[in-house]
Coordinates of N, CA and C in Angstrom, one line a residue:
M16 N 129.8 67.2 143.6 CA 130.7 67.4 142.8 C 129.7 69.1 143.0
K17 N 130.1 70.1 143.0 CA 129.1 71.0 142.6 C 129.5 72.2 142.0
Q18 N 128.3 72.4 141.2 CA 128.3 73.1 140.3 C 128.3 74.7 140.5
V19 N 129.9 75.3 140.1 CA 129.6 77.2 139.7 C 129.8 78.1 138.4
L20 N 129.2 78.8 138.2 CA 128.7 79.6 137.1 C 129.9 80.4 137.2
V21 N 130.5 81.0 136.4 CA 131.8 81.7 136.4 C 131.2 82.4 135.1
V22 N 131.0 84.0 135.8 CA 130.5 85.5 134.3 C 131.3 85.7 134.4
E23 N 132.4 85.6 133.6 CA 133.9 86.7 133.9 C 134.3 87.0 132.0
D24 N 134.7 87.9 131.1 CA 134.3 88.4 130.3 C 136.5 87.8 130.2
S25 N 136.8 88.4 131.2 CA 138.4 88.5 130.8 C 138.5 86.7 130.4
R26 N 139.8 86.4 129.4 CA 140.5 85.1 129.5 C 142.1 85.1 131.0
T27 N 142.1 85.6 131.0 CA 143.0 85.5 132.6 C 142.2 85.4 133.9
E28 N 141.1 86.0 133.9 CA 140.2 86.1 135.2 C 140.0 84.5 135.0
Q29 N 139.5 84.1 134.7 CA 137.9 82.9 133.8 C 139.3 81.5 134.1
T30 N 140.3 81.8 133.9 CA 141.7 81.2 134.1 C 141.9 80.7 135.1
M31 N 142.3 81.6 136.2 CA 142.3 82.0 136.9 C 140.8 81.0 138.4
I32 N 140.4 81.6 138.5 CA 139.2 81.1 138.9 C 138.5 79.8 138.9
V33 N 138.9 79.7 137.2 CA 138.3 78.5 137.3 C 139.6 76.9 137.9
S34 N 140.7 77.5 137.6 CA 141.7 76.3 137.9 C 141.0 76.6 139.8
I35 N 141.5 77.8 140.6 CA 140.4 77.5 141.7 C 139.6 76.8 142.4
L36 N 138.7 76.6 141.1 CA 137.8 75.9 141.6 C 138.3 74.5 140.9
E37 N 138.6 73.9 140.3 CA 138.7 73.2 140.0 C 139.7 72.5 140.9
K38 N 140.4 72.7 141.6 CA 141.4 72.8 142.5 C 140.3 72.3 143.9
L39 N 140.0 73.3 144.0 CA 138.5 73.2 145.2 C 137.6 71.3 145.4
G40 N 137.5 70.8 143.6 CA 136.4 69.5 143.5 C 135.3 70.3 142.9
H41 N 135.1 71.9 142.4 CA 134.1 72.0 141.7 C 134.0 71.9 140.4
Q42 N 132.9 71.7 140.1 CA 132.7 72.0 138.2 C 132.8 73.7 138.2
A43 N 133.5 73.8 137.4 CA 133.4 75.3 136.5 C 132.5 75.1 135.2
H44 N 131.3 76.7 134.6 CA 131.3 77.1 133.5 C 131.3 77.9 133.5
V45 N 131.6 78.5 132.3 CA 132.3 79.9 131.8 C 131.4 80.3 130.6
A46 N 130.4 81.4 131.4 CA 129.9 82.8 130.8 C 130.4 83.9 130.1
E47 N 130.8 84.3 128.8 CA 132.0 85.4 128.6 C 130.9 87.0 129.3
T48 N 129.6 86.9 128.8 CA 127.9 87.9 129.3 C 127.4 87.5 130.0
A49 N 127.2 88.5 129.9 CA 125.5 88.1 131.3 C 124.6 87.6 130.4
E50 N 124.5 88.0 129.2 CA 123.5 87.2 128.0 C 124.1 85.6 127.7
K51 N 125.3 85.0 127.7 CA 125.5 84.2 127.7 C 125.4 83.2 129.3
A52 N 124.9 84.2 130.5 CA 124.4 83.2 131.7 C 123.4 83.3 132.3
M53 N 122.7 84.4 131.8 CA 121.8 84.2 131.4 C 120.7 83.0 130.3
E54 N 121.3 82.6 129.5 CA 120.9 81.4 128.4 C 121.7 80.2 128.8
W55 N 122.6 79.7 129.5 CA 123.3 78.9 130.4 C 121.9 78.6 131.3
L56 N 122.4 79.2 132.6 CA 120.9 79.0 133.5 C 119.6 78.8 132.8
A57 N 118.9 78.9 131.9 CA 117.4 78.7 131.6 C 117.9 77.1 131.0
A58 N 119.1 76.9 130.5 CA 119.4 76.1 130.1 C 119.4 74.6 131.1
H59 N 120.1 74.8 132.1 CA 120.3 73.7 133.4 C 119.9 73.9 134.2
Q60 N 120.5 73.5 135.2 CA 119.4 73.7 136.3 C 120.3 74.5 137.5
P61 N 120.0 75.1 138.7 CA 120.8 76.2 139.3 C 122.1 75.4 140.1
P62 N 123.2 76.5 139.5 CA 124.4 76.4 139.9 C 124.3 76.1 141.8
D63 N 125.4 76.2 141.9 CA 125.6 75.9 143.1 C 126.2 77.2 143.9
L64 N 127.0 77.8 143.2 CA 127.5 79.3 143.8 C 127.3 79.7 142.3
I65 N 127.1 81.6 142.3 CA 128.1 82.2 140.5 C 129.0 83.3 141.2
V66 N 129.9 83.0 140.0 CA 131.4 84.2 140.3 C 131.1 84.9 139.4
L67 N 131.1 86.6 139.3 CA 130.2 87.2 139.4 C 131.0 88.4 138.6
D68 N 131.6 88.7 137.0 CA 132.6 89.7 137.2 C 130.7 90.9 136.8
I69 N 131.4 92.3 137.1 CA 130.5 93.6 137.4 C 130.9 94.0 136.0
V70 N 131.8 94.5 136.0 CA 131.7 95.0 134.6 C 132.2 94.4 133.1
M71 N 131.5 94.4 132.3 CA 131.0 93.1 131.0 C 130.4 93.9 129.7
P72 N 131.1 93.4 128.7 CA 130.4 93.9 127.5 C 128.5 93.9 127.2
G73 N 127.9 94.1 127.3 CA 126.2 94.8 127.3 C 126.2 94.5 128.4
A74 N 124.9 93.8 129.4 CA 124.6 94.1 130.4 C 125.6 93.5 131.2
N75 N 125.2 94.5 132.4 CA 126.4 94.1 133.5 C 126.5 93.2 135.0
G76 N 126.9 92.8 135.1 CA 127.2 91.5 136.4 C 125.7 92.1 137.4
L77 N 125.6 93.6 137.9 CA 124.6 93.9 138.3 C 123.3 93.8 138.0
E78 N 123.2 94.0 136.3 CA 122.2 93.5 136.4 C 121.1 92.3 136.2
L79 N 122.7 91.5 135.7 CA 121.9 89.3 135.6 C 121.7 89.6 137.2
C80 N 122.4 89.9 138.2 CA 122.2 89.4 139.9 C 121.5 90.4 139.8
R81 N 120.3 91.1 139.6 CA 119.2 91.3 139.7 C 118.4 90.2 138.7
E82 N 118.5 90.0 138.0 CA 117.5 88.9 137.1 C 118.1 87.5 138.5
V83 N 118.7 87.3 138.8 CA 118.2 86.5 139.2 C 118.3 85.7 140.9
R84 N 118.2 87.3 140.8 CA 117.3 87.1 141.7 C 115.9 88.1 142.0
A85 N 115.1 87.4 140.7 CA 113.7 87.8 141.1 C 113.2 86.3 140.3
N86 N 114.4 85.4 140.0 CA 113.9 84.3 139.6 C 113.7 83.0 140.9
P87 N 112.6 82.8 140.9 CA 112.1 81.6 142.0 C 113.3 80.5 142.0
L88 N 113.7 80.1 140.8 CA 114.3 79.3 141.7 C 116.2 79.2 141.8
L89 N 116.3 80.4 141.1 CA 117.8 80.8 141.5 C 117.9 81.9 142.5
K90 N 117.0 82.2 143.1 CA 117.2 83.4 144.3 C 118.3 83.7 145.4
T91 N 117.9 82.0 145.5 CA 119.3 81.9 146.7 C 120.5 81.2 146.6
V92 N 120.6 80.6 145.0 CA 122.0 80.9 145.4 C 123.5 81.9 145.2
P93 N 123.9 81.9 146.1 CA 124.7 82.4 146.5 C 125.9 83.2 145.3
I94 N 125.6 84.4 145.6 CA 127.1 85.6 144.5 C 127.4 85.4 144.8
I95 N 129.1 85.6 144.4 CA 130.3 86.7 144.8 C 130.9 87.1 144.0
F96 N 130.6 89.0 144.1 CA 131.2 89.3 143.0 C 132.3 89.5 142.9
C97 N 132.8 89.7 141.3 CA 134.2 89.7 141.7 C 135.1 91.0 140.6
S98 N 134.9 91.8 140.6 CA 135.2 93.2 140.5 C 136.8 93.7 140.4
S99 N 136.9 94.8 139.6 CA 138.6 96.3 139.5 C 137.1 96.7 139.8
K100 N 136.4 96.9 141.1 CA 136.0 98.3 140.7 C 136.1 97.9 142.4
D101 N 136.4 99.4 142.7 CA 136.7 98.9 144.6 C 136.5 99.8 144.7
Q102 N 135.2 100.8 144.3 CA 134.8 102.4 146.1 C 134.3 101.3 146.6
D103 N 134.6 102.2 148.0 CA 133.0 101.2 148.8 C 132.0 100.9 148.0
F104 N 131.2 102.8 147.6 CA 129.5 102.6 146.7 C 129.8 101.9 146.1
D105 N 131.0 100.6 145.1 CA 130.8 99.6 144.1 C 130.1 99.0 145.4
R106 N 130.5 98.1 146.0 CA 130.7 97.0 147.2 C 129.3 96.9 147.8
F107 N 129.4 98.7 148.2 CA 127.6 98.7 148.8 C 126.9 98.2 148.0
W108 N 126.7 98.6 146.7 CA 125.7 98.6 145.6 C 125.5 96.9 144.9
A109 N 126.5 96.1 145.1 CA 126.7 95.2 144.8 C 126.3 94.6 145.3
L110 N 126.5 94.7 146.8 CA 125.6 93.9 148.0 C 124.2 93.7 148.6
R111 N 123.7 95.4 147.9 CA 122.2 95.8 147.5 C 121.9 95.0 147.0
Q112 N 122.4 94.4 145.7 CA 120.9 94.2 144.3 C 121.4 92.8 145.0
G113 N 121.9 91.9 145.7 CA 121.6 91.2 146.1 C 122.9 90.3 145.9
G114 N 124.0 90.5 145.9 CA 124.7 90.1 145.7 C 125.7 89.2 147.2
N115 N 126.6 88.5 147.5 CA 126.3 87.6 148.8 C 128.2 87.1 149.4
A116 N 128.7 88.5 148.6 CA 130.5 88.9 148.7 C 130.5 89.2 147.7
Y117 N 131.5 90.2 147.6 CA 132.4 90.9 147.3 C 134.7 90.8 147.4
I118 N 134.5 90.8 146.0 CA 136.5 90.8 146.5 C 136.7 91.4 145.0
T119 N 137.3 92.5 144.9 CA 138.1 93.2 144.1 C 139.6 92.5 143.7
K120 N 139.3 92.6 142.3 CA 140.2 92.1 141.6 C 141.9 93.4 141.3
P121 N 142.8 93.7 141.3 CA 142.9 91.8 141.4 C 143.7 90.8 142.4
F122 N 143.2 90.1 142.5 CA 142.7 88.9 144.3 C 144.3 88.0 144.1
E123 N 143.9 87.8 145.5 CA 145.0 86.8 146.2 C 143.8 85.8 146.1
P124 N 144.1 84.9 145.5 CA 144.1 83.7 145.8 C 143.4 82.5 147.0
E125 N 144.3 83.1 147.9 CA 142.9 82.6 148.7 C 142.5 84.0 149.7
D126 N 142.1 84.7 148.7 CA 140.8 85.2 149.4 C 139.7 84.8 148.6
L127 N 139.7 84.0 147.4 CA 138.6 83.7 147.1 C 138.4 82.7 147.3
I128 N 139.4 81.2 147.1 CA 139.1 80.7 148.5 C 139.0 80.3 149.2
E129 N 138.5 81.5 150.5 CA 138.2 81.7 151.6 C 137.0 82.0 151.3
T130 N 136.7 82.8 150.4 CA 135.3 83.2 150.2 C 134.0 82.2 149.3
I131 N 134.8 81.5 148.4 CA 134.7 80.8 147.8 C 134.2 79.1 149.6
N132 N 135.1 78.8 150.7 CA 135.1 78.1 151.2 C 133.9 78.7 152.2
E133 N 133.6 79.6 152.1 CA 132.2 79.8 153.1 C 130.9 79.9 152.3
Y134 N 130.3 79.4 150.8 CA 129.1 79.5 150.5 C 129.2 78.1 150.2
L135 N 130.5 76.9 149.9 CA 130.2 75.8 149.5 C 131.6 75.4 151.1
P136 N 131.1 74.6 151.2 CA 132.3 74.3 152.2 C 134.0 73.0 151.8
P137 N 134.7 72.8 151.5 CA 135.0 72.1 151.5 C 134.7 70.9 151.3
L138 N 134.9 70.4 150.4 CA 134.8 68.2 150.0 C 135.2 67.8 150.9
S139 N 136.6 68.0 151.2 CA 137.6 67.1 152.2 C 137.6 68.4 153.5
Q140 N 137.5 67.6 154.5 CA 137.1 68.8 155.6 C 138.9 67.5 156.5

């Protein structure tokens, strides 16, 4: 079972993302802020994937991504940005900061599933 850290402040989005991850056979851990995510990361083994919002209270997802990439234990963990910011510049900047993929909210569940499967191949082929 792969471990996925979901960093998202919206309860609705959290529920949807966690549901998708569980259906794929992965275990989700939720942090509502970048600060809580860093606390979780410091206390646990590196996750297999991070699903990360950009706009959150306190530090934003881009700042968290930079911190993750600066940590030798975390720098190779794939990061999927999932954000309501839909301008080309937003996507470019998120990927430039170290993100591996970018999905715009609202998204179709199939789009998130496809992107997750790129980084965490399905458990049952």
